[in-house]
Short mmCIF file of C-alpha atoms and ligand atoms in Angstrom, two decimals:
data_model
loop_
_atom_site.label_atom_id
_atom_site.label_comp_id
_atom_site.label_asym_id
_atom_site.label_seq_id
_atom_site.Cartn_x
_atom_site.Cartn_y
_atom_site.Cartn_z
CA MET A 236 5.85 -1.52 26.51
CA SER A 237 4.16 1.70 25.54
CA TYR A 238 1.95 1.85 22.63
CA PRO A 239 0.93 5.14 20.49
CA PHE A 240 -2.65 4.34 21.39
CA GLU A 241 -4.79 2.94 24.02
CA ILE A 242 -5.31 -0.71 24.48
CA ASN A 243 -8.85 -1.92 24.91
CA ASN A 244 -8.63 -4.78 27.77
CA GLN A 245 -12.27 -5.29 27.73
CA THR A 246 -13.01 -8.92 26.97
CA HIS A 247 -15.69 -9.88 29.27
CA VAL A 248 -18.74 -7.34 28.17
CA ASP A 249 -21.87 -8.36 27.29
CA PHE A 250 -22.56 -8.49 23.52
CA THR A 251 -23.77 -10.82 21.12
CA GLU A 252 -22.79 -10.18 17.76
CA GLY A 253 -21.90 -7.36 15.05
CA LYS A 254 -20.87 -6.82 11.56
CA VAL A 255 -18.42 -4.39 10.07
CA GLY A 256 -17.15 -3.74 6.60
CA TRP A 257 -14.30 -1.55 4.97
CA ARG A 258 -13.34 -0.57 1.68
CA CYS A 259 -9.48 0.36 1.30
CA PRO A 260 -7.55 1.31 -1.61
CA SER A 261 -4.03 0.15 -2.52
CA ASN A 262 -1.27 2.57 -2.77
CA ILE A 263 1.42 3.47 -5.03
CA ALA A 264 4.80 4.47 -3.41
CA ILE A 265 6.93 7.35 -5.08
CA VAL A 266 9.85 7.15 -2.26
CA LYS A 267 9.98 3.38 -2.01
CA TYR A 268 10.15 1.45 1.45
CA TRP A 269 12.80 -1.35 0.69
CA GLY A 270 14.35 -2.74 3.64
CA LYS A 271 13.12 -3.43 7.16
CA HIS A 272 13.90 -4.58 10.63
CA GLY A 273 12.52 -5.65 14.06
CA ARG A 274 9.15 -6.18 13.85
CA GLN A 275 8.26 -4.77 10.72
CA LEU A 276 9.91 -1.37 10.96
CA PRO A 277 11.34 0.46 7.97
CA GLN A 278 14.92 1.10 6.99
CA ASN A 279 13.89 4.54 5.54
CA ALA A 280 11.05 6.62 5.39
CA SER A 281 8.62 6.18 2.21
CA LEU A 282 5.80 8.42 0.76
CA SER A 283 2.99 7.30 -1.50
CA PHE A 284 -0.39 8.08 -3.35
CA THR A 285 -3.48 6.76 -1.78
CA LEU A 286 -5.39 5.30 -4.93
CA SER A 287 -8.98 4.38 -5.51
CA ASN A 288 -10.15 2.21 -8.36
CA ALA A 289 -7.59 -0.57 -7.28
CA HIS A 290 -9.27 -1.61 -3.68
CA THR A 291 -10.08 -4.46 -1.43
CA ASP A 292 -13.88 -4.80 0.41
CA THR A 293 -13.90 -6.64 3.74
CA TYR A 294 -16.73 -7.73 5.68
CA ILE A 295 -16.45 -9.18 9.14
CA ASP A 296 -19.23 -10.90 11.16
CA TYR A 297 -18.20 -11.21 14.57
CA LYS A 298 -19.89 -13.47 17.72
CA LYS A 299 -18.68 -13.91 21.27
CA LYS A 300 -16.70 -17.09 21.55
CA GLU A 301 -17.40 -19.17 24.61
CA GLU A 302 -14.03 -20.80 24.94
CA LYS A 303 -10.93 -18.62 24.44
CA GLY A 304 -9.22 -18.69 21.24
CA LEU A 305 -9.73 -16.74 18.21
CA GLY A 306 -12.14 -18.59 15.60
CA LEU A 307 -12.13 -17.78 12.08
CA SER A 308 -13.30 -18.51 8.65
CA PHE A 309 -12.41 -16.87 5.74
CA LEU A 310 -13.82 -16.29 2.36
CA PHE A 311 -11.96 -14.72 -0.70
CA GLU A 312 -14.38 -13.67 -3.50
CA ASN A 313 -17.10 -16.16 -2.23
CA LYS A 314 -14.64 -19.01 -2.34
CA THR A 315 -12.50 -20.70 0.39
CA ASN A 316 -8.87 -19.74 0.10
CA LYS A 317 -6.69 -21.96 2.60
CA ALA A 318 -3.64 -19.72 2.03
CA PHE A 319 -5.19 -16.78 2.36
CA GLU A 320 -6.81 -17.73 5.35
CA ASP A 321 -3.72 -19.29 7.00
CA LYS A 322 -1.94 -15.95 6.31
CA ILE A 323 -5.01 -13.95 8.22
CA ARG A 324 -5.04 -16.45 11.05
CA LEU A 325 -1.39 -16.22 11.51
CA PHE A 326 -1.66 -12.20 11.71
CA LEU A 327 -4.54 -11.78 13.78
CA LYS A 328 -3.02 -14.38 16.32
CA SER A 329 0.03 -12.48 16.11
CA VAL A 330 -1.65 -9.07 17.21
CA ILE A 331 -3.65 -10.28 20.15
CA GLU A 332 -1.72 -8.27 22.51
CA TYR A 333 -2.92 -5.28 21.13
CA PHE A 334 -6.38 -6.40 20.51
CA PRO A 335 -7.27 -8.87 23.37
CA ILE A 336 -10.68 -9.26 22.30
CA LEU A 337 -9.50 -11.15 19.52
CA ASP A 338 -9.00 -14.13 21.74
CA HIS A 339 -12.93 -14.41 22.56
CA LEU A 340 -14.43 -13.80 19.16
CA TYR A 341 -15.55 -15.80 16.16
CA LEU A 342 -14.89 -13.93 12.88
CA ASP A 343 -16.62 -14.88 9.65
CA ILE A 344 -14.51 -12.86 7.06
CA SER A 345 -15.23 -12.24 3.61
CA SER A 346 -13.18 -10.54 1.03
CA SER A 347 -12.94 -9.15 -2.64
CA ASN A 348 -10.96 -6.80 -4.69
CA SER A 349 -11.92 -4.68 -7.13
CA PHE A 350 -8.92 -5.74 -9.47
CA PRO A 351 -8.45 -9.47 -10.76
CA HIS A 352 -6.31 -11.39 -7.89
CA SER A 353 -4.19 -12.37 -10.74
CA SER A 354 -3.59 -9.06 -12.22
CA GLY A 355 0.00 -8.74 -11.04
CA ILE A 356 -1.16 -5.77 -8.68
CA ALA A 357 -0.08 -6.36 -5.23
CA SER A 358 -2.92 -6.48 -3.03
CA SER A 359 -1.41 -6.93 0.30
CA ALA A 360 -1.61 -3.37 1.30
CA SER A 361 -5.31 -2.87 0.38
CA ALA A 362 -6.40 -6.29 1.95
CA MET A 363 -4.29 -5.80 5.30
CA ALA A 364 -5.59 -2.26 5.52
CA ALA A 365 -9.40 -3.29 5.07
CA ILE A 366 -9.04 -6.00 7.66
CA SER A 367 -7.27 -3.48 9.98
CA MET A 368 -10.03 -1.00 9.59
CA CYS A 369 -12.48 -3.93 10.43
CA ILE A 370 -10.71 -5.04 13.41
CA CYS A 371 -10.19 -1.58 14.87
CA GLU A 372 -14.16 -0.88 14.35
CA ILE A 373 -14.93 -4.34 16.40
CA ASP A 374 -12.52 -3.33 19.11
CA GLN A 375 -14.34 0.07 19.19
CA GLN A 376 -17.75 -1.51 19.27
CA ILE A 377 -16.93 -3.87 22.06
CA ALA A 378 -15.41 -1.32 24.12
CA GLY A 379 -18.57 0.50 23.77
CA ILE A 380 -17.30 3.64 21.64
CA ARG A 381 -20.26 4.84 20.03
CA SER A 382 -18.35 7.12 17.41
CA THR A 383 -17.80 5.52 13.93
CA GLU A 384 -14.76 7.51 13.44
CA ILE A 385 -11.66 4.84 13.63
CA ASP A 386 -8.52 5.65 15.53
CA ILE A 387 -6.30 5.85 12.21
CA LYS A 388 -2.92 5.75 13.88
CA LYS A 389 -3.98 2.31 15.43
CA ALA A 390 -5.36 0.98 12.18
CA SER A 391 -1.98 1.93 10.50
CA TYR A 392 -0.03 0.45 13.34
CA LEU A 393 -1.71 -2.80 13.02
CA ALA A 394 -1.84 -2.70 8.92
CA ARG A 395 1.78 -2.29 9.12
CA LEU A 396 2.17 -5.40 11.32
CA GLY A 397 0.28 -7.06 8.43
CA SER A 398 2.37 -5.53 5.39
CA GLY A 399 4.77 -2.65 5.77
CA SER A 400 2.88 -0.48 2.76
CA ALA A 401 -0.28 -1.42 4.28
CA SER A 402 0.30 1.09 6.85
CA ARG A 403 -0.18 4.04 4.17
CA SER A 404 -3.12 2.71 2.50
CA VAL A 405 -5.52 3.93 5.56
CA ILE A 406 -4.58 7.36 4.80
CA PRO A 407 -6.42 9.69 2.47
CA ASP A 408 -4.64 11.26 -0.49
CA LEU A 409 -0.83 11.15 0.21
CA ALA A 410 0.56 8.81 3.13
CA GLU A 411 4.12 8.99 4.60
CA TRP A 412 5.59 6.31 6.65
CA GLY A 413 8.64 6.15 8.75
CA GLU A 414 10.03 8.89 11.33
CA HIS A 415 11.45 11.77 9.21
CA TYR A 416 12.42 15.49 10.55
CA ALA A 417 10.57 16.91 7.60
CA ILE A 418 7.15 15.26 8.14
CA ASP A 419 5.24 16.50 11.31
CA GLY A 420 4.11 13.61 13.81
CA SER A 421 5.85 10.86 11.37
CA SER A 422 7.07 7.51 12.80
CA ASP A 423 8.04 4.30 12.15
CA LEU A 424 5.07 2.65 13.83
CA PHE A 425 2.26 3.90 11.56
CA ALA A 426 1.65 6.21 8.46
CA VAL A 427 0.71 9.92 8.53
CA ASN A 428 -1.06 12.03 5.95
CA VAL A 429 1.14 14.66 4.18
CA SER A 430 0.02 17.91 4.56
CA GLU A 431 0.85 21.14 2.41
CA VAL A 432 0.11 19.39 -1.19
CA HIS A 433 -0.27 21.43 -4.32
CA ASP A 434 -4.02 20.64 -5.78
CA VAL A 435 -2.24 19.15 -8.77
CA PHE A 436 -0.96 16.09 -6.70
CA LYS A 437 -4.47 15.37 -5.36
CA THR A 438 -5.96 14.43 -8.67
CA PHE A 439 -2.63 12.59 -10.04
CA HIS A 440 -3.50 9.76 -12.20
CA ASP A 441 -1.76 6.49 -11.99
CA ASP A 442 -2.53 3.95 -14.83
CA ILE A 443 -1.53 0.52 -14.22
CA LEU A 444 -0.43 -1.05 -17.57
CA ILE A 445 -0.23 -5.01 -17.12
CA ILE A 446 2.79 -6.50 -18.59
CA SER A 447 2.57 -9.62 -16.77
CA ALA A 448 0.26 -10.92 -14.38
CA ALA A 449 2.57 -13.96 -13.56
CA LYS A 450 3.37 -14.45 -9.74
CA LYS A 451 6.50 -12.99 -8.84
CA SER A 452 9.66 -14.79 -8.73
CA VAL A 453 10.81 -13.26 -5.34
CA SER A 454 8.25 -11.70 -2.96
CA SER A 455 8.53 -8.22 -1.43
CA THR A 456 9.23 -9.70 1.89
CA ALA A 457 12.06 -11.78 0.36
CA GLY A 458 13.23 -8.76 -1.61
CA HIS A 459 13.39 -6.72 1.76
CA ALA A 460 15.54 -9.40 3.70
CA LEU A 461 18.16 -9.26 0.78
CA MET A 462 18.67 -5.69 1.56
CA ASP A 463 20.54 -6.75 4.98
CA GLY A 464 23.32 -8.09 2.72
CA ASN A 465 23.33 -5.60 -0.03
CA ILE A 466 26.32 -3.51 0.13
CA TYR A 467 24.70 -0.40 -1.22
CA SER A 468 21.77 -0.50 1.44
CA GLU A 469 23.20 2.26 3.90
CA ALA A 470 23.68 4.45 1.16
CA ARG A 471 20.23 3.85 -0.19
CA TYR A 472 18.39 4.21 3.11
CA GLN A 473 20.14 7.67 3.21
CA GLN A 474 19.01 8.44 -0.17
CA ALA A 475 15.63 7.59 0.38
CA ASN A 476 15.40 9.85 3.54
CA GLU A 477 16.99 12.57 1.46
CA ARG A 478 14.42 12.23 -1.37
CA ILE A 479 11.59 12.47 1.11
CA THR A 480 12.93 16.11 1.90
CA GLN A 481 13.00 16.87 -1.73
CA LEU A 482 9.33 15.29 -2.33
CA LYS A 483 8.17 17.22 0.36
CA LYS A 484 9.31 20.60 -1.11
CA ILE A 485 8.04 19.65 -4.66
CA LEU A 486 4.54 18.41 -3.46
CA LYS A 487 4.26 21.82 -2.14
CA SER A 488 5.39 23.63 -4.90
CA GLY A 489 3.36 21.67 -7.49
CA ASP A 490 6.58 21.15 -9.68
CA VAL A 491 5.32 18.16 -11.98
CA ASN A 492 8.48 17.85 -13.78
CA ALA A 493 10.71 17.55 -10.63
CA PHE A 494 8.15 14.92 -8.98
CA GLY A 495 8.07 12.79 -12.11
CA GLU A 496 12.08 12.89 -12.42
CA LEU A 497 12.06 11.71 -8.76
CA ALA A 498 9.43 9.00 -9.03
CA GLU A 499 11.31 7.72 -12.09
CA ASP A 500 14.76 7.73 -10.18
CA GLU A 501 13.09 6.00 -7.40
CA ALA A 502 11.81 3.00 -9.65
CA MET A 503 15.28 2.55 -11.08
CA THR A 504 16.74 2.44 -8.01
CA LEU A 505 14.69 -0.03 -6.54
CA HIS A 506 15.16 -2.54 -9.43
CA ALA A 507 18.82 -2.06 -9.44
CA LEU A 508 18.99 -2.79 -5.70
CA MET A 509 17.23 -6.19 -6.62
CA MET A 510 19.66 -6.65 -9.64
CA CYS A 511 22.82 -6.10 -7.14
CA SER A 512 21.40 -8.34 -4.45
CA ASP A 513 22.99 -11.72 -3.57
CA PRO A 514 21.29 -13.70 -5.18
CA SER A 515 20.59 -11.21 -7.91
CA TYR A 516 17.29 -11.03 -9.54
CA VAL A 517 15.21 -9.08 -12.37
CA LEU A 518 11.24 -8.59 -12.07
CA MET A 519 11.33 -6.10 -15.06
CA GLU A 520 10.18 -7.54 -18.17
CA PRO A 521 11.29 -6.83 -22.00
CA GLY A 522 7.90 -4.82 -22.27
CA THR A 523 8.78 -3.10 -19.18
CA LEU A 524 11.90 -1.77 -21.05
CA ASP A 525 10.13 -0.96 -23.99
CA MET A 526 7.57 1.05 -22.27
CA ILE A 527 9.99 3.10 -20.29
CA ARG A 528 11.82 3.80 -23.60
CA GLU A 529 8.71 4.97 -25.16
CA ILE A 530 7.45 7.26 -21.99
CA ARG A 531 10.91 8.75 -22.08
CA THR A 532 10.92 9.32 -25.86
CA TYR A 533 7.61 10.85 -25.86
CA ARG A 534 8.23 13.22 -22.87
CA GLN A 535 11.18 14.39 -25.15
CA GLU A 536 9.53 14.94 -28.12
CA THR A 537 6.28 16.45 -26.70
CA GLY A 538 7.30 17.98 -23.22
CA ILE A 539 4.08 16.40 -21.76
CA PRO A 540 4.58 15.47 -18.31
CA ILE A 541 3.82 11.85 -18.34
CA TYR A 542 6.32 9.60 -16.01
CA PHE A 543 6.18 5.99 -14.73
CA THR A 544 6.97 4.10 -11.50
CA LEU A 545 7.34 0.62 -10.84
CA ASP A 546 6.49 -1.79 -8.01
CA ALA A 547 8.32 -4.55 -6.76
CA GLY A 548 7.03 -6.18 -10.15
CA PRO A 549 6.99 -5.85 -14.09
CA ASN A 550 4.22 -3.51 -14.37
CA ILE A 551 4.42 0.23 -15.53
CA HIS A 552 2.56 2.71 -13.23
CA LEU A 553 1.91 5.62 -15.67
CA LEU A 554 1.88 8.95 -13.59
CA TYR A 555 0.43 12.10 -14.93
CA PRO A 556 -1.44 15.16 -14.00
CA ASP A 557 -5.10 15.38 -14.37
CA TYR A 558 -4.69 18.17 -17.12
CA VAL A 559 -2.86 15.75 -19.50
CA SER A 560 -5.52 12.73 -19.33
CA ALA A 561 -6.40 13.15 -23.09
CA GLU A 562 -2.86 13.28 -24.38
CA ALA A 563 -2.17 10.04 -21.76
CA GLU A 564 -5.29 8.19 -23.36
CA ASN A 565 -3.92 8.59 -26.81
CA PHE A 566 -0.36 7.77 -25.87
CA ILE A 567 -1.43 4.64 -24.16
CA ASN A 568 -3.75 3.39 -26.97
CA GLU A 569 -0.82 4.26 -29.54
CA GLU A 570 2.21 3.41 -28.13
CA LEU A 571 2.07 1.26 -24.89
CA LEU A 572 -0.88 -1.00 -25.45
CA LYS A 573 0.92 -3.27 -27.73
CA TYR A 574 3.35 -4.01 -24.85
CA THR A 575 0.63 -5.19 -22.24
CA GLU A 576 -0.89 -8.63 -21.63
CA ASN A 577 -4.19 -8.61 -23.39
CA GLY A 578 -4.31 -5.08 -23.52
CA ARG A 579 -5.14 -4.78 -19.83
CA VAL A 580 -4.62 -1.53 -17.90
CA ILE A 581 -6.27 -0.54 -14.37
CA LYS A 582 -6.98 2.89 -14.71
CA ASP A 583 -6.67 4.63 -11.10
CA LYS A 584 -6.18 8.04 -9.41
CA VAL A 585 -5.27 9.52 -6.19
CA GLY A 586 -8.19 8.97 -3.73
CA ASN A 587 -9.64 9.40 -0.57
CA GLY A 588 -8.69 6.43 1.64
CA PRO A 589 -11.02 4.22 3.50
CA GLN A 590 -14.50 4.10 3.25
CA LYS A 591 -17.32 2.55 5.80
CA LEU A 592 -19.60 -0.28 3.96
CA VAL A 593 -21.74 -1.22 6.67
C1 DP6 B 23 8.50 -2.17 -3.53
O1 DP6 B 23 4.77 -3.93 2.02
O2 DP6 B 23 4.79 -5.75 0.19
O3 DP6 B 23 5.89 -1.81 -3.01
O4 DP6 B 23 6.03 -5.36 4.51
O5 DP6 B 23 6.99 -7.63 3.78
O6 DP6 B 23 4.59 -7.24 3.41
P1 DP6 B 23 6.23 -6.46 3.48
O7 DP6 B 23 6.40 -5.69 2.16
P2 DP6 B 23 5.48 -4.96 1.30
O8 DP6 B 23 6.92 -4.00 0.39
C2 DP6 B 23 6.33 -2.85 -0.41
C3 DP6 B 23 7.46 -2.49 -1.47
C4 DP6 B 23 7.32 -1.84 -2.38
C5 DP6 B 23 7.55 -0.39 -2.13
C6 DP6 B 23 6.56 0.34 -1.21
O9 DP6 B 23 5.51 -0.03 -1.53
O10 DP6 B 23 6.83 1.36 -0.51
#
């Protein structure tokens, strides 16, 4: 099999130990990835804003291990977390073919999120992206590559194997994942940066209004699987790919209203697909619909470009350009906060991607 990057097969070099650390942000998809096949390959291309405030910090102390087999300990927010540890172990064992060195290391991993774990914010994207950046750096250090610059293609490929949307979290600003004729260098295997983006989208806001922090009744992974039997799936994949072409043009032109209309349509389509899956399910809550109504009325009455999108959950992501920040703040406080769980809002913005911590 050929890979879009080099595999370091050097597993018997002289090294003792080392430490790496990376901060990776979450991301919010504008055109959604919903449906997959093969080994974590998307059924359609997706495009997202990389965020900044909602992020995961991951540190790994690594040591050479005498006997073969990956060794691992994992702390989440300074506490043992068996479920996360098992997930990480399974993930890392599944990628040994790309990182043979993992079979000869003991990894002491510690990870924490900037947002509360139970906030209803998907943390798999930032978590898988941060661990992937760490593994790529360890691999480079052991191969004797002195540059601190990580092979982002490789990191995105690895993150994708952990969680599809994580592939986009290692890319600054705007990221696209999935082979698409309108995006240069795009691939189903890793995400790429979207070029030719109007400045208005480089400082865009995404305020996450928490309606419920409860665990989702159906995971994203299960939701993707239900697309296989959904009678609308083929039409949906085609629609998403057409929207990438439209969005590419909108991003270049700076047309905030066209952007917002497309983002809202995507959110509603995602949830419609859930509702017409077999079995059908609903992740929106009454507060989600209340907020959607408020946002649309506000826009109609004021003409101020404040839009929303949704993840696979009930929480509203309020999308708006930086120049209406003051209006957005008033609108949130006066009309939306009452629908949130204990007034919880995570204020976020488009960000610069991974940050090296050590
Ligand atoms: C609705 O990336 O969480 O957020 O690949 O199974 O880990 P897995 O799924 P995941 O799905 C994200 C779905 C989404 C849309 C998106 O981020 O594109």
